[in-house]
Structure formats: C-alpha cells, structure tokens
Coordinates of C-alpha atoms and ligand atoms in Angstrom, one line a residue:
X1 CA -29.2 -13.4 -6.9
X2 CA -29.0 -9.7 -7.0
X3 CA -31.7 -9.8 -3.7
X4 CA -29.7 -12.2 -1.9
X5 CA -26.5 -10.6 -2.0
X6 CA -28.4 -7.2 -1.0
X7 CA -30.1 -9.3 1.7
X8 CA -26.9 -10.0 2.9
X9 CA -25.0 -6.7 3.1
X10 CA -28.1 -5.3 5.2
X11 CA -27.2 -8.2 7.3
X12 CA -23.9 -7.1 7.5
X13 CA -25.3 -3.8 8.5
X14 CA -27.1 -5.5 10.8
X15 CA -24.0 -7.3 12.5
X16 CA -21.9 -4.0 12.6
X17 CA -24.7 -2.1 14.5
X18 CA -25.1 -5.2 17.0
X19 CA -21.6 -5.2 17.5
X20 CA -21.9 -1.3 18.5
X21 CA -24.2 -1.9 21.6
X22 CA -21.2 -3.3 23.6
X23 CA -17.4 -2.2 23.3
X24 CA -16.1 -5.3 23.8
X25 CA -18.1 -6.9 21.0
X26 CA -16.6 -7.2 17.5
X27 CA -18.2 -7.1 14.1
X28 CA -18.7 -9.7 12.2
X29 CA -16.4 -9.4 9.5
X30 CA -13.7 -7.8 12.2
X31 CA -13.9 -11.5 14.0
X32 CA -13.8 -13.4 10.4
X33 CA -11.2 -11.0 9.0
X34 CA -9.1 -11.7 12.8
X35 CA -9.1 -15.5 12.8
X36 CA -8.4 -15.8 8.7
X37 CA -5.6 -13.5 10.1
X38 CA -4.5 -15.8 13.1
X39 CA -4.3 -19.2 11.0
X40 CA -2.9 -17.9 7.8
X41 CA 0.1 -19.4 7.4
X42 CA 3.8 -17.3 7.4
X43 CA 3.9 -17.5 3.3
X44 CA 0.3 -16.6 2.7
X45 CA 1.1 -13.7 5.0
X46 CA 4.3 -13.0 2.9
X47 CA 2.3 -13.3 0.1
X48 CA -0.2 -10.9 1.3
X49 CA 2.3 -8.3 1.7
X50 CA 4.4 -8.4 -1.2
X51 CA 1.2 -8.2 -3.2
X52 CA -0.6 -5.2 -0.9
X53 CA 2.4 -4.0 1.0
X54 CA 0.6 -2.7 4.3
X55 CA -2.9 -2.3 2.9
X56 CA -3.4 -6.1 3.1
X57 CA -6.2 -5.8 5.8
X58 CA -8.0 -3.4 3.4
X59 CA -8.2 -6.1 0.7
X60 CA -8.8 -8.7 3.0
X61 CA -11.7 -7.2 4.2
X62 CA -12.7 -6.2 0.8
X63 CA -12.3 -10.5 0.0
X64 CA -14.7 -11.4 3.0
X65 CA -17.1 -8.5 1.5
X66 CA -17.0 -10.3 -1.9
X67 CA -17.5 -13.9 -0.5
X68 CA -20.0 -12.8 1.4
X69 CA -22.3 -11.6 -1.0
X70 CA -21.5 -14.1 -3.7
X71 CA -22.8 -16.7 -0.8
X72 CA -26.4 -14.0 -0.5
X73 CA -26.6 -14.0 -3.9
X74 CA -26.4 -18.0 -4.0
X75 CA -28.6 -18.0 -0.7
X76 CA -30.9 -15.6 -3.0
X77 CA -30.9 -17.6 -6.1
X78 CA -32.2 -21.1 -4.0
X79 CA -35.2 -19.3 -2.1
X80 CA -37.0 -17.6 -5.2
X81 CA -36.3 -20.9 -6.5
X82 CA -38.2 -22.0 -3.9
X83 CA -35.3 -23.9 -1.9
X84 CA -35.9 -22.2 0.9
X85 CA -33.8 -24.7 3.5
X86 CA -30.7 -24.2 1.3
X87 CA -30.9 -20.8 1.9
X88 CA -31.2 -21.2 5.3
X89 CA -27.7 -23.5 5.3
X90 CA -25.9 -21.2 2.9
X91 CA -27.0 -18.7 6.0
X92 CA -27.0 -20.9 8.9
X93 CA -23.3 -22.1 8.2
X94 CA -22.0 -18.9 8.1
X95 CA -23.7 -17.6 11.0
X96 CA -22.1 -20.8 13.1
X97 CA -19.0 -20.9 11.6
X98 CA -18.8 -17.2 11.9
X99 CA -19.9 -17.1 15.5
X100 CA -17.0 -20.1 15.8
X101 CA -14.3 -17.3 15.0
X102 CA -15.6 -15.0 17.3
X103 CA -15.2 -17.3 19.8
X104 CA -11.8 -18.4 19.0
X105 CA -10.8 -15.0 20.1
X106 CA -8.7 -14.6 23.4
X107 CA -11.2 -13.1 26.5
X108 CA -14.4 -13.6 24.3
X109 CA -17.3 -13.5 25.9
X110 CA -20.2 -16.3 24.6
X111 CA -22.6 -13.1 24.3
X112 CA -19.8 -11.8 21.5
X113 CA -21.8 -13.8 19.1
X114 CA -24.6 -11.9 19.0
X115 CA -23.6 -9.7 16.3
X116 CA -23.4 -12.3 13.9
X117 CA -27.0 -13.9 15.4
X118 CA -28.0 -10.7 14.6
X119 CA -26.6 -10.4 10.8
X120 CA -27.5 -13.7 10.0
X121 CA -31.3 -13.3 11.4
X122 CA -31.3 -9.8 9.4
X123 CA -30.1 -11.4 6.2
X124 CA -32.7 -14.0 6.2
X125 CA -35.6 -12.0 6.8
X126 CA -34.6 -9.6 3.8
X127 CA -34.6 -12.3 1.9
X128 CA -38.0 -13.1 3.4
X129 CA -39.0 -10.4 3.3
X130 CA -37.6 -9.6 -0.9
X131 CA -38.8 -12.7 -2.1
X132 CA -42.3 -11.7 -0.6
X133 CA -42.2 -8.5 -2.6
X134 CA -41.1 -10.0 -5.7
X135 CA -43.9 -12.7 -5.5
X136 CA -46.8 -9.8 -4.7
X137 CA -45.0 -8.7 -7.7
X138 CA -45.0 -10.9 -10.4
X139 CA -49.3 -11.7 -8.9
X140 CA -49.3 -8.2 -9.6
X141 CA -48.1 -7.9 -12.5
X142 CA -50.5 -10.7 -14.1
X143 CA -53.4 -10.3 -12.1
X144 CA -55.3 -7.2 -12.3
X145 CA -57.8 -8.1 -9.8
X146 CA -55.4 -9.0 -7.0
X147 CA -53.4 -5.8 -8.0
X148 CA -56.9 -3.3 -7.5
X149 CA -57.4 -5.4 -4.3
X150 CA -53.6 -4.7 -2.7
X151 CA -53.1 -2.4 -0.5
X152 CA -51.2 0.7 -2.2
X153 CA -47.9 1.4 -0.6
X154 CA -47.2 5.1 -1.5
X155 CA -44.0 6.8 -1.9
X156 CA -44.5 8.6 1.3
X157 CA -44.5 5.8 2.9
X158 CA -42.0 4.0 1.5
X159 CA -39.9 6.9 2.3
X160 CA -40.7 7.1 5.9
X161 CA -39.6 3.3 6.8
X162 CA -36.7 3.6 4.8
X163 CA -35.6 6.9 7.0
X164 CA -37.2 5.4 10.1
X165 CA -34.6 2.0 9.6
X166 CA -31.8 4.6 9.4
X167 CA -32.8 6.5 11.6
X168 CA -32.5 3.5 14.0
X169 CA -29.6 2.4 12.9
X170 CA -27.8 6.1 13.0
X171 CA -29.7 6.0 16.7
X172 CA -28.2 2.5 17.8
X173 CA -24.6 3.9 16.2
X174 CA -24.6 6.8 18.3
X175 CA -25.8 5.5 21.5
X176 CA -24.2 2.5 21.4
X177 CA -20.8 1.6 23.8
X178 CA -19.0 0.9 20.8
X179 CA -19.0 4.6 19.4
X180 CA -19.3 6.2 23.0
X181 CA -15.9 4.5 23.8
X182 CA -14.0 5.2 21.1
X183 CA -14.9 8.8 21.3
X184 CA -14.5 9.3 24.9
X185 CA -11.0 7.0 24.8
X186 CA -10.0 9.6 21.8
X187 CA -10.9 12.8 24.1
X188 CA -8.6 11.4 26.8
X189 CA -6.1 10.4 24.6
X190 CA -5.9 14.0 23.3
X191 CA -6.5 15.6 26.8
X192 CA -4.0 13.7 28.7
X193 CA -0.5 16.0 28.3
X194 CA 2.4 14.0 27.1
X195 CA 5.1 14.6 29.8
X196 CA 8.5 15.6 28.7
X197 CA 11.4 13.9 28.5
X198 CA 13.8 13.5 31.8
X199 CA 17.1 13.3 29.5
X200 CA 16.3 14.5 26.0
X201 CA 18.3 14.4 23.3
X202 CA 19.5 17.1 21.8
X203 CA 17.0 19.0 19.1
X204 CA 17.3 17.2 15.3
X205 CA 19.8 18.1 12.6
X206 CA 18.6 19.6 9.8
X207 CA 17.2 17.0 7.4
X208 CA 19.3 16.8 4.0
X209 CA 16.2 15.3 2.4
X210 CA 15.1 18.8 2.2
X211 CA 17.6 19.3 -0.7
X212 CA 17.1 16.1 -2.5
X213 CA 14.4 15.0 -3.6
X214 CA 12.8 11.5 -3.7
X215 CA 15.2 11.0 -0.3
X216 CA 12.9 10.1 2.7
X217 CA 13.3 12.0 5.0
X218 CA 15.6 11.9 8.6
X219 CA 12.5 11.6 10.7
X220 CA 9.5 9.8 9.3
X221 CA 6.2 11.8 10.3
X222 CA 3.7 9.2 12.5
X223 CA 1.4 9.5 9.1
X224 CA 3.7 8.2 7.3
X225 CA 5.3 5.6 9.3
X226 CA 4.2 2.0 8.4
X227 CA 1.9 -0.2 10.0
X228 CA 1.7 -3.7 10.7
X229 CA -0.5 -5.5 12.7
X230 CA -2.9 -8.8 13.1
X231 CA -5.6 -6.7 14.1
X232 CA -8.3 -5.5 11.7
X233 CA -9.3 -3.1 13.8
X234 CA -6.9 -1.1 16.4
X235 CA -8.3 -2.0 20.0
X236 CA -9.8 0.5 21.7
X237 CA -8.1 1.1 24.7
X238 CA -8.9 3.8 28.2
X239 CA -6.1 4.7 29.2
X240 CA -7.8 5.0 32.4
X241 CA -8.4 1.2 32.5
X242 CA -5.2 0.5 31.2
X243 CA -3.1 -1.4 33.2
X244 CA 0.7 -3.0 32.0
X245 CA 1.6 -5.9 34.4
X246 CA 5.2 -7.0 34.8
X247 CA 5.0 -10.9 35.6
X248 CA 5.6 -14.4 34.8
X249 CA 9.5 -15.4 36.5
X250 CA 9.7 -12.6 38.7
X251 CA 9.8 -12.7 42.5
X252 CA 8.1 -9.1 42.3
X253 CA 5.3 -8.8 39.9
X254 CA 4.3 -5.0 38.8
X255 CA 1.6 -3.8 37.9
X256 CA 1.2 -0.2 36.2
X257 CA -1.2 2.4 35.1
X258 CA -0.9 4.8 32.7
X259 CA -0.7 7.8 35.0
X260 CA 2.3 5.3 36.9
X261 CA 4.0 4.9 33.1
X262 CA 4.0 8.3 32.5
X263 CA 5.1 9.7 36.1
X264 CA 8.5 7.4 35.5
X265 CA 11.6 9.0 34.1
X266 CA 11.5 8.9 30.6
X267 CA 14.0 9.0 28.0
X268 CA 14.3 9.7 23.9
X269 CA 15.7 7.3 21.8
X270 CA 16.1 7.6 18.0
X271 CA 15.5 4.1 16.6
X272 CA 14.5 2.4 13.3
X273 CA 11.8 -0.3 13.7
X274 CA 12.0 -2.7 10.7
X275 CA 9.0 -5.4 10.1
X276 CA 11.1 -8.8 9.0
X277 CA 8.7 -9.1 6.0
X278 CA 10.4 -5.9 4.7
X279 CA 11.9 -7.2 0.7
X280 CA 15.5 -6.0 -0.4
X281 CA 14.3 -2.1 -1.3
X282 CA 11.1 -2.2 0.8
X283 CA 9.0 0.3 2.4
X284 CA 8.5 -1.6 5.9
X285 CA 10.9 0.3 7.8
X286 CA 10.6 3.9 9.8
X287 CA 12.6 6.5 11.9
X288 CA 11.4 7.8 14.5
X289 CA 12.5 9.5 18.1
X290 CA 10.5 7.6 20.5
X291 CA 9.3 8.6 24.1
X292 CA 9.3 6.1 26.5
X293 CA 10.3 4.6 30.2
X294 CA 13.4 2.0 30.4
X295 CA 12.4 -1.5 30.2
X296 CA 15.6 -2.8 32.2
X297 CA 14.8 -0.8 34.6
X298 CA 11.3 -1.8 35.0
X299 CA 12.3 -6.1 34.7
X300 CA 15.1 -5.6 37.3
X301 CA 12.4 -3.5 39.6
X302 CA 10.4 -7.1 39.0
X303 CA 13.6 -9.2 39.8
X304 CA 13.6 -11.9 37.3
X305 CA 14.3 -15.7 38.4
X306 CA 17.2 -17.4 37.9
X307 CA 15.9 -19.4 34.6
X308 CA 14.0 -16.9 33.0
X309 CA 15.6 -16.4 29.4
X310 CA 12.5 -14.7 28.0
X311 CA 10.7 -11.5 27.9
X312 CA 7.4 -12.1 25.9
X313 CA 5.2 -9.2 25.9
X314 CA 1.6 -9.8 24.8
X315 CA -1.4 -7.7 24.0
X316 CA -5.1 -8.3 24.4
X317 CA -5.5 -8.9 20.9
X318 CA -3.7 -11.9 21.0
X319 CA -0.9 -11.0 19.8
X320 CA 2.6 -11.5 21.9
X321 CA 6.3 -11.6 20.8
X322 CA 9.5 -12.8 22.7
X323 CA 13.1 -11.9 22.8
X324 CA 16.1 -13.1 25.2
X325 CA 16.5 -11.6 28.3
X326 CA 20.0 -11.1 28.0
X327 CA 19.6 -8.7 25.1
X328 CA 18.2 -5.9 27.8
X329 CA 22.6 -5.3 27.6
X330 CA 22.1 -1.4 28.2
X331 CA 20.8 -0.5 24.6
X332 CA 17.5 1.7 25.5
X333 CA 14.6 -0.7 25.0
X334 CA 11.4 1.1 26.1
X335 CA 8.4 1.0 26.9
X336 CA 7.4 3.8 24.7
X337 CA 4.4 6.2 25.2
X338 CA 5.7 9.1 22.7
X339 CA 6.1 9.3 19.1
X340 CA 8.0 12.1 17.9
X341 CA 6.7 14.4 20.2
X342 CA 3.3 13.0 19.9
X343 CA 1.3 10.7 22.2
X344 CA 1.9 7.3 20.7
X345 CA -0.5 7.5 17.9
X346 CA -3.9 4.6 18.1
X347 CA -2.1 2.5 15.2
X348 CA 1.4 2.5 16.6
X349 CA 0.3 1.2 19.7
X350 CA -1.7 3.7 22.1
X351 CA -1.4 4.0 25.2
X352 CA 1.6 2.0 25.3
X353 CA 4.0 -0.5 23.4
X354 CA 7.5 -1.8 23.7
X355 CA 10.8 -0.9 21.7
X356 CA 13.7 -2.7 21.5
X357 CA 16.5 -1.4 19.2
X358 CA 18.1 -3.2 16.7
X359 CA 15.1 -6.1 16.5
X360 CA 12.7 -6.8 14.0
X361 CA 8.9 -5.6 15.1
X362 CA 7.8 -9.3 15.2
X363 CA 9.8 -10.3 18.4
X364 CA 10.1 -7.4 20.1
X365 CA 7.7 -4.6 19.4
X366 CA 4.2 -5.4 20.8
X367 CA 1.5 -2.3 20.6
X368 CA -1.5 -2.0 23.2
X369 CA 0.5 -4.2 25.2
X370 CA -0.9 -4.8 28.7
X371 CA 1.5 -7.6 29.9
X372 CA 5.4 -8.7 30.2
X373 CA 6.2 -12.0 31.1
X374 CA 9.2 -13.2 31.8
X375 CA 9.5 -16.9 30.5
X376 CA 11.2 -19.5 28.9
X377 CA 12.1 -19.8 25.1
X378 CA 11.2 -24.2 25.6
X379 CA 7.6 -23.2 27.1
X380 CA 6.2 -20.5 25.1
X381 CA 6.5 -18.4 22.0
X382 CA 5.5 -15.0 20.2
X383 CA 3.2 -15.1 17.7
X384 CA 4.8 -15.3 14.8
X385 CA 7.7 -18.5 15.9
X386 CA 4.8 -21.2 15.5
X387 CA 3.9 -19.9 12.1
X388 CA 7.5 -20.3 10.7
X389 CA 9.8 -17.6 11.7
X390 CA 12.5 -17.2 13.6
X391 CA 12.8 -17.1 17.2
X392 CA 15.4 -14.3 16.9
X393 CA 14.7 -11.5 15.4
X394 CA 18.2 -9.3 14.7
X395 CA 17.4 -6.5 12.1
X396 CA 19.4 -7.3 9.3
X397 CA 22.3 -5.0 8.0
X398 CA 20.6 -2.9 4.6
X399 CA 20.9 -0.2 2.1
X400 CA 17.7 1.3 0.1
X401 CA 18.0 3.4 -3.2
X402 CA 14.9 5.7 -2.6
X403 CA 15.7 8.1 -5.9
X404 CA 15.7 7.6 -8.8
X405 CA 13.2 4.9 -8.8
X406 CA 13.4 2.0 -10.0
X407 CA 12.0 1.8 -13.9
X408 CA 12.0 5.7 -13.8
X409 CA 13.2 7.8 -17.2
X410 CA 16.0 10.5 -15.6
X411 CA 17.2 13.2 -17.5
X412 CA 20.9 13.2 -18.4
X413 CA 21.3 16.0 -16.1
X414 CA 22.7 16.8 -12.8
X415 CA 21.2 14.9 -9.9
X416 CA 21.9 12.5 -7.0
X417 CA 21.4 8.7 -6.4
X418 CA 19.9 9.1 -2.5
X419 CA 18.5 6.6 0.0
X420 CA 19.2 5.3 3.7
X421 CA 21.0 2.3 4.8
X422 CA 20.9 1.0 8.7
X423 CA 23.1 -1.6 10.3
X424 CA 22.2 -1.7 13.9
X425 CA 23.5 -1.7 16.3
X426 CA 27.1 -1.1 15.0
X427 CA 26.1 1.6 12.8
X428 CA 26.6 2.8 9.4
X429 CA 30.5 4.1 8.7
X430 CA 30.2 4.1 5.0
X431 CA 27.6 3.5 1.3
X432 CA 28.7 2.8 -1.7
X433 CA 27.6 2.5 -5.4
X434 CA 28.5 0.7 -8.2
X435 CA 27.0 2.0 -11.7
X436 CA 27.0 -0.8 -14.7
X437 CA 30.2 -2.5 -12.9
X438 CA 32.4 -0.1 -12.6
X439 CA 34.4 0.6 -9.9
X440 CA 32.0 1.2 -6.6
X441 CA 31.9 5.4 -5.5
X442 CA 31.4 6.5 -2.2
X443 CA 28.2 8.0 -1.0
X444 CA 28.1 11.0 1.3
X445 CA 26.2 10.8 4.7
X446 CA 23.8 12.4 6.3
X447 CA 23.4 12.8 10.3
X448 CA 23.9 9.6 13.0
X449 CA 21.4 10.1 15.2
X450 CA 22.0 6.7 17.1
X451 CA 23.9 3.4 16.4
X452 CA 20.2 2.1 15.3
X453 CA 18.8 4.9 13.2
X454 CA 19.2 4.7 9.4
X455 CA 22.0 6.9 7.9
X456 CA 20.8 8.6 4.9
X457 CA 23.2 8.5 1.8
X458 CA 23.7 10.6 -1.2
X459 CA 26.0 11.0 -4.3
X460 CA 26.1 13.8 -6.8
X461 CA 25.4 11.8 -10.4
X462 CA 25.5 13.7 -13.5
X463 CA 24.1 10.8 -15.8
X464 CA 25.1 10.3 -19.5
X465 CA 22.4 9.3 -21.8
X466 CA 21.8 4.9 -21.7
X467 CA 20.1 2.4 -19.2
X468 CA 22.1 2.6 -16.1
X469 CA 21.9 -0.4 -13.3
X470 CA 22.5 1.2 -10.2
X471 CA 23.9 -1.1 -7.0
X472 CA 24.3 0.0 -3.5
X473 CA 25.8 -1.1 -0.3
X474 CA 26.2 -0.3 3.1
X475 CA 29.5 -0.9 5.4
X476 CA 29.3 -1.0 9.0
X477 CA 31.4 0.6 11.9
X478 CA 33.0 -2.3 12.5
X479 CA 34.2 -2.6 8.5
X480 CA 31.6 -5.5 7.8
X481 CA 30.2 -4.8 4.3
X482 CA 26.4 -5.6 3.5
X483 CA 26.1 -9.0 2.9
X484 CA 25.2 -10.0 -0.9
X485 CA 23.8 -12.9 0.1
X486 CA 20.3 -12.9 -1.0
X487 CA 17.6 -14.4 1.3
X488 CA 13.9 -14.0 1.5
X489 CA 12.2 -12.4 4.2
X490 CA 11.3 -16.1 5.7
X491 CA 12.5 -17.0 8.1
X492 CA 14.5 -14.1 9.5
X493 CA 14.5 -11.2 7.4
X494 CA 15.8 -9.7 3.7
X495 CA 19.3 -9.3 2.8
X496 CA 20.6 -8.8 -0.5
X497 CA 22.3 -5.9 -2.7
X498 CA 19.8 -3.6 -3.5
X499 CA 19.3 -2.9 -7.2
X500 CA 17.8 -0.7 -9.6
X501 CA 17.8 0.0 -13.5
X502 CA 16.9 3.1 -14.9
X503 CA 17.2 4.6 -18.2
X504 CA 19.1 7.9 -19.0
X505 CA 17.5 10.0 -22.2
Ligands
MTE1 N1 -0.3 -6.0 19.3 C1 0.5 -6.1 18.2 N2 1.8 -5.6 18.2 C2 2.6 -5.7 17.1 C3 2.2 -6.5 16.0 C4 0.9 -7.0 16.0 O1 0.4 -7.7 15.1 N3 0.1 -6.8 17.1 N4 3.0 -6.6 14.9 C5 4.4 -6.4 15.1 C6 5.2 -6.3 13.9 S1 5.3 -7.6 12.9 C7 5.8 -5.1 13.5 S2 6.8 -5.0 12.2 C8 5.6 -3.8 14.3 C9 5.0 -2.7 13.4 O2 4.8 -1.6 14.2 P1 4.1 -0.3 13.5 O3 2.8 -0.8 12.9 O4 4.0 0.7 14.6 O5 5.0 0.1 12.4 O6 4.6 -4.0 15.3 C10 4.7 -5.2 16.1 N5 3.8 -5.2 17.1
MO2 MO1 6.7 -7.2 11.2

C-alpha cells in the first residue's frame, strides 16, 4: 500500500513537470481541483468557506492529495497481490476521468491531457517498477544463490539515478514554458510603470487604527486584502498579449491592450469590495483606493443597443459575472489596473479587472478579465446565478466589532470597543452599541473617504468586571438603521446585528 501511494505522488510529480512544457497546460490536480470547483454546488461552496474562510483551495488541494494516494495505495495493495488489471483500473479511471476535467475547461486544447497521460503512465510504472524490487527482494532474501548471482546495485549508483531523475525534472522545470512565462510575465509586470492618476484624490487621512488596537486599519495593505476566486491557480497573463474586448450589444465593439488601458485617463476611487459569502462579523471584506479607467465611459465609446440590460464581464478562466446596465448611474465603476499605488497585484486580478462600487464581488468584480459583453439578463448569466445566487448583487448595509474579540478575557481597564461599518452607497452617518441591553451609545467615527468605503467606529469603554454581550449597529445617511433581520449569506448576502460576548476580569 505504502508503494502504491508513493507510486502515485511520483506520478503526480510526473503530471506537474508535463504540465510545465507548455503554458497553457494545467496540472493535474489544478484541472481536478478547477472542475470540483466549477460543479460544487452554492452551499458546499458556503460550506467550504465558513469552515476554511479563504484558504479553502489550500485544503481542497490538500483533499485531492489525500484521495489520490489512498487510490495508489489501493492500486498498490492489488498488484503485489498480484491483481495487476485492478491496478491498472484504479489507475486508468483516474487518468480518463481526470483527463475528462481537463477537457471540461473553457479553450482547452485536446493536447492539455497529456499531463495526466503522463502522471498516470509514471505512476504505473513505479509501481512496476516497486513491485519488481520488492519481488528481487523477497528471492533475495530466501535464496542465497539467486542473491550471489544478482547484479549488485551500489550506493553510488543508486545515488547517481536518483540525482540524474532530479536533475531532469529540475531541467524540464526550468526550461519548460510554464516557468519561463511566469517569470518573464512577472518581469514585465514589475517593469511596466504604473501611470498616475489624471484626477487623484486627495492624499489619505491619518488612520485612527494607529491608536487602537485590534481596529483594521483605513486602508487594507494588498497582502492583506482577501481573496476569492474559482481558480486554483492565478492565470498567467502577458500583459503584452493581453487584450480586453468591449462587445456583445454594441454597434461599436472595442478592443484594448494594456498599453491602450493604461494611456486612458484614469481616476482613484476608494471602495470596499465585499464577497456575498461574507457571515455577520466576517473577514471577506477590504478597503482599498483603486486605480483604474471609467467603465461608462468605455460602454458608451462601444454604444450599447437598445435592449441590452446586461454588462457581463468574463475571464478566461471561466469565470464571468453580470450586473444591470442601468447601474453605470455615474458612481465610478472601473476598470481597475492599480491597487493602492501598486500595479494590480497577480491575485487581485493582474493586469486588469473590473470594480463596481457598492456590489458584491460575485456580479460585478471579474479579475484577469479579457471581455465585456453587453447582454441580456433572459440569455445569459454570471457564474455564480446558476449555482443559486442572486442575480443582483447590492452589498448589504453592515457593522463589524473587530476588538475585543469575540470569546476574548479583557481587563477591567480602560479601552475601546472598535470596528468598521459600511452602507454603500448612502454611507455611514452614525454606529451604535448596546452593552447587556442597556440603552445603545454612540460610537465615534473615523474618516469618509467615499459614500462606499467602510467608516471605522470607536467608543472609549472602561469595562467593569462580568461577561459583557456587546451589540453594534450601523445607521445610514439617509437615517435607515442596519437591519436586524438575520439572513444567511445565500442567496444575497449576510445581514444581521453583529454580536459578541466577552468576559471582563
Ligand atoms: N476571474 C474571477 N474573478 C472574480 C472571481 C472569480 O472567481 N474569478 N470571484 C469574484 C468574487 S466572488 C469576489 S468576492 C471578488 C474577490 O476579489 P479579491 O479576491 O480581489 O478580493 O472577485 C470576484 N472576481
Ligand atoms: Mo465573492
């Protein structure tokens, strides 16, 4: 068992050097990992993310590792047993059904399979080629004769196939286009100056969060900003090949390069981006001053055709998301190249991807994208509307505690209750807390830097000794206050009163 699951992994190896050779290739467990991602269903996502918040690709990868080499090790099990076919099914199966989801892909080419030909080839002959071993073994072992009479394989020599097989492999690694690309697309990302803005915005406030802490900060850095995506991998993108087409309903399609993008007057906008499966008190929210081109601008340059209610931007990866045309109502929707003051970092959606204040990521915020169409809610859909959610995406009105922390022992001394709230695109006039039911304080705020930015919040609290259950929430500019409705994040995002107990000693 233990041989077949090794047999496997160096198959694995195998696959992920294969994949290497060309850059549009993907590895095997990159294609498996995509396609579990692209039929999951909206609650297993949900599911996935309340559990590993945004590492969920890390453990799904880490699931297919497992599954994989609990198949070897059955695989393994069968051939020293001397089932040699089952092993080959147990193999075969997942080569072909593997192979099947790299072909389910968007663009695939029928050579993209070759990585998992490849693995699954590799795997069986390390089996082969283990069981051999284990069988001149065990003759060995009993046989004193046939072991005088076998050739001696000496340490140096073991030694030297081992290094030459890494060797190769390091070789194939390095010269392959996978590697190449990324490297060169990395240089150019890094060499190609970000322009500056045609209207910037006036320089940032000072951040209160450097006074309080536990209070996340006005600005959240790219590092920090979370990530969520279908693909397992980031796509690899030259931004020399790059191209953003403008088409669908139009009477003047538009096509773009990156240079043509960046030569445009550009603009800063200070926005939160929420993802909709963000829980009551989540962490799937950011803020951060984007850099980018108008997108009104860009559709009417395109002029739109009378029945068009749709602008669905899509990326190569499969991925697309739609909102309604009529929300392009003057708010600064983007297309943003700039992250504050960054080139649009790989993960966030190098070289290019859209932003669209006060909506949820899912319908509005595609990364890498390379196409706009201009469509029809009745004949097609982003991602995400087939799988359960809704087809608008508003981000719903909300109010975070970030300090203390939920569960957390606080001294009975003077501190502050802090957090953010965000209720675009009215914006924030007012946060309030309410401590074990009495009457609800007011919060102080921190800088507006736009209608769709989060406001942070803060009150003074000088605790006395006892388990405190802390509730906050927001009002808006228009004197709405924060819904207490609880909903889940299905269909179309939290909202709720957030909560939190702590204990005062
Ligand atoms: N190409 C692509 N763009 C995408 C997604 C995706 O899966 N693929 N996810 C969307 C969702 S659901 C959200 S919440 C935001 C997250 O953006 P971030 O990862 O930069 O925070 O990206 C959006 N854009
Ligand atoms: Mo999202």
């Amino acid at each position: 068992m233990v041989l077949g699951a090794i047999a496997i992994l160096v198959g694995i190896f195998a696959g992920e050097i294969a994949s290497n050779l060309h850059s549009a290739w993907h590895t095997p467990v990159d294609s498996l990992g995509s396609w579990i991602i692209s039929v999951i269903p909206h609650w297993g996502e949900s599911l996935a993310i309340s559990l590993f918040g945004d590492h969920d690709k890390g453990y799904l990868v880490a699931i297919i590792l497992i599954a994989a080499v609990a198949a070897g090790a059955i695989a393994g099990k069968y051939w020293l047993a001397g089932k040699k076919q089952i092993a080959f099914y147990v193999v075969g199966i997942e080569t072909v059904c593997g192979s099947a989801t790299t072909l389910a892909r968007p663009h695939s080419s029928v050579f993209a399979v070759i990585p998992w030909l490849v693995s699954g080839a590799s795997a069986l002959l390390a089996m082969k080629f283990f069981a051999q071993r284990k069988h001149d073994r065990e003759i060995v072992d009993t046989n004193e004769e046939v072991s005088a009479a076998l050739p001696e394989v000496s340490r140096r020599q073991a030694l030297a196939l081992g290094g030459s097989a890494l060797g190769l492999g390091a070789f194939m690694l390095l010269t392959g286009q996978g590697v190449k690309t990324r490297t060169l697309n990395a240089i150019k990302r890094l060499a190609i100056p970000l322009p500056k803005a045609t209207t910037p915005l006036p320089a940032l406030p000072a951040d209160p969060a450097a006074g309080i802490p536990g209070l996340s900060s006005l600005i959240t850095d790219n590092a920090n900003f979370y990530q969520i995506d279908t693909a397992i991998n980031a796509p690899e993108i030259d931004p020399e090949q790059w191209r953003l087409s403008i088409t669908g309903m139009v009477s003047n399609p538009i096509t773009l390069t990156y240079q043509e993008l960046l030569s445009r007057p550009l603009f800063e906008l200070d926005d939160t981006m929420s993802c909709v499966s963000n829980p009551v008190g989540g962490p799937l929210i950011g803020n951060a001053r984007w850099l980018g081109c108008r997108l009104d601008d860009l559709i009417r340059e395109a002029k739109p055709l009378s029945g068009a209610d749709q602008i669905l931007s899509s990326s190569d990866d499969g991925f697309a998301a739609g909102f309604p045309l009529s929300a392009l109502d003057g708010r600064g929707a983007m297309i943003a190249v700039g992250m504050n003051g960054q080139t649009l970092p790989v993960k966030h959606g190098y070289p290019a991807r859209v932003i669209v204040p006060g909506l949820y990521g899912y319908v509005s915020a595609t990364k890498w994208v390379t196409k706009i169409e201009l469509t029809k809610f009745a004949q097609q859909q982003g991602f995400w509307i087939s799988r359960g959610w809704s087809q608008l995406g508003p981000i719903k009105m909300e109010s975070r505690i970030d300090t203390p922390q939920d569960g957390a022992g606080v001294k009975s001394e003077p501190t502050y209750i802090a957090g953010v709230a965000w209720a675009p695109d009215a914006g924030i006039s007012g946060v309030q807390l309410q401590i074990n039911g009495e009457p609800w304080m007011d919060a102080q705020l921190g800088p507006e830097l736009s209608g769709t930015s989060w406001r942070q919040w803060w009150l003074p609290w000088s605790p006395t000794p006892g388990q405190k259950k802390i509730t906050v929430r927001a009002i808006d500019k228009s004197g709405s206050i924060q819904p207490q409705t609880i909903a889940d994040v299905a269909p179309n995002g939290a909202s709720g009163w957030h909560q939190i107990v702590v204990d005062v000693n």
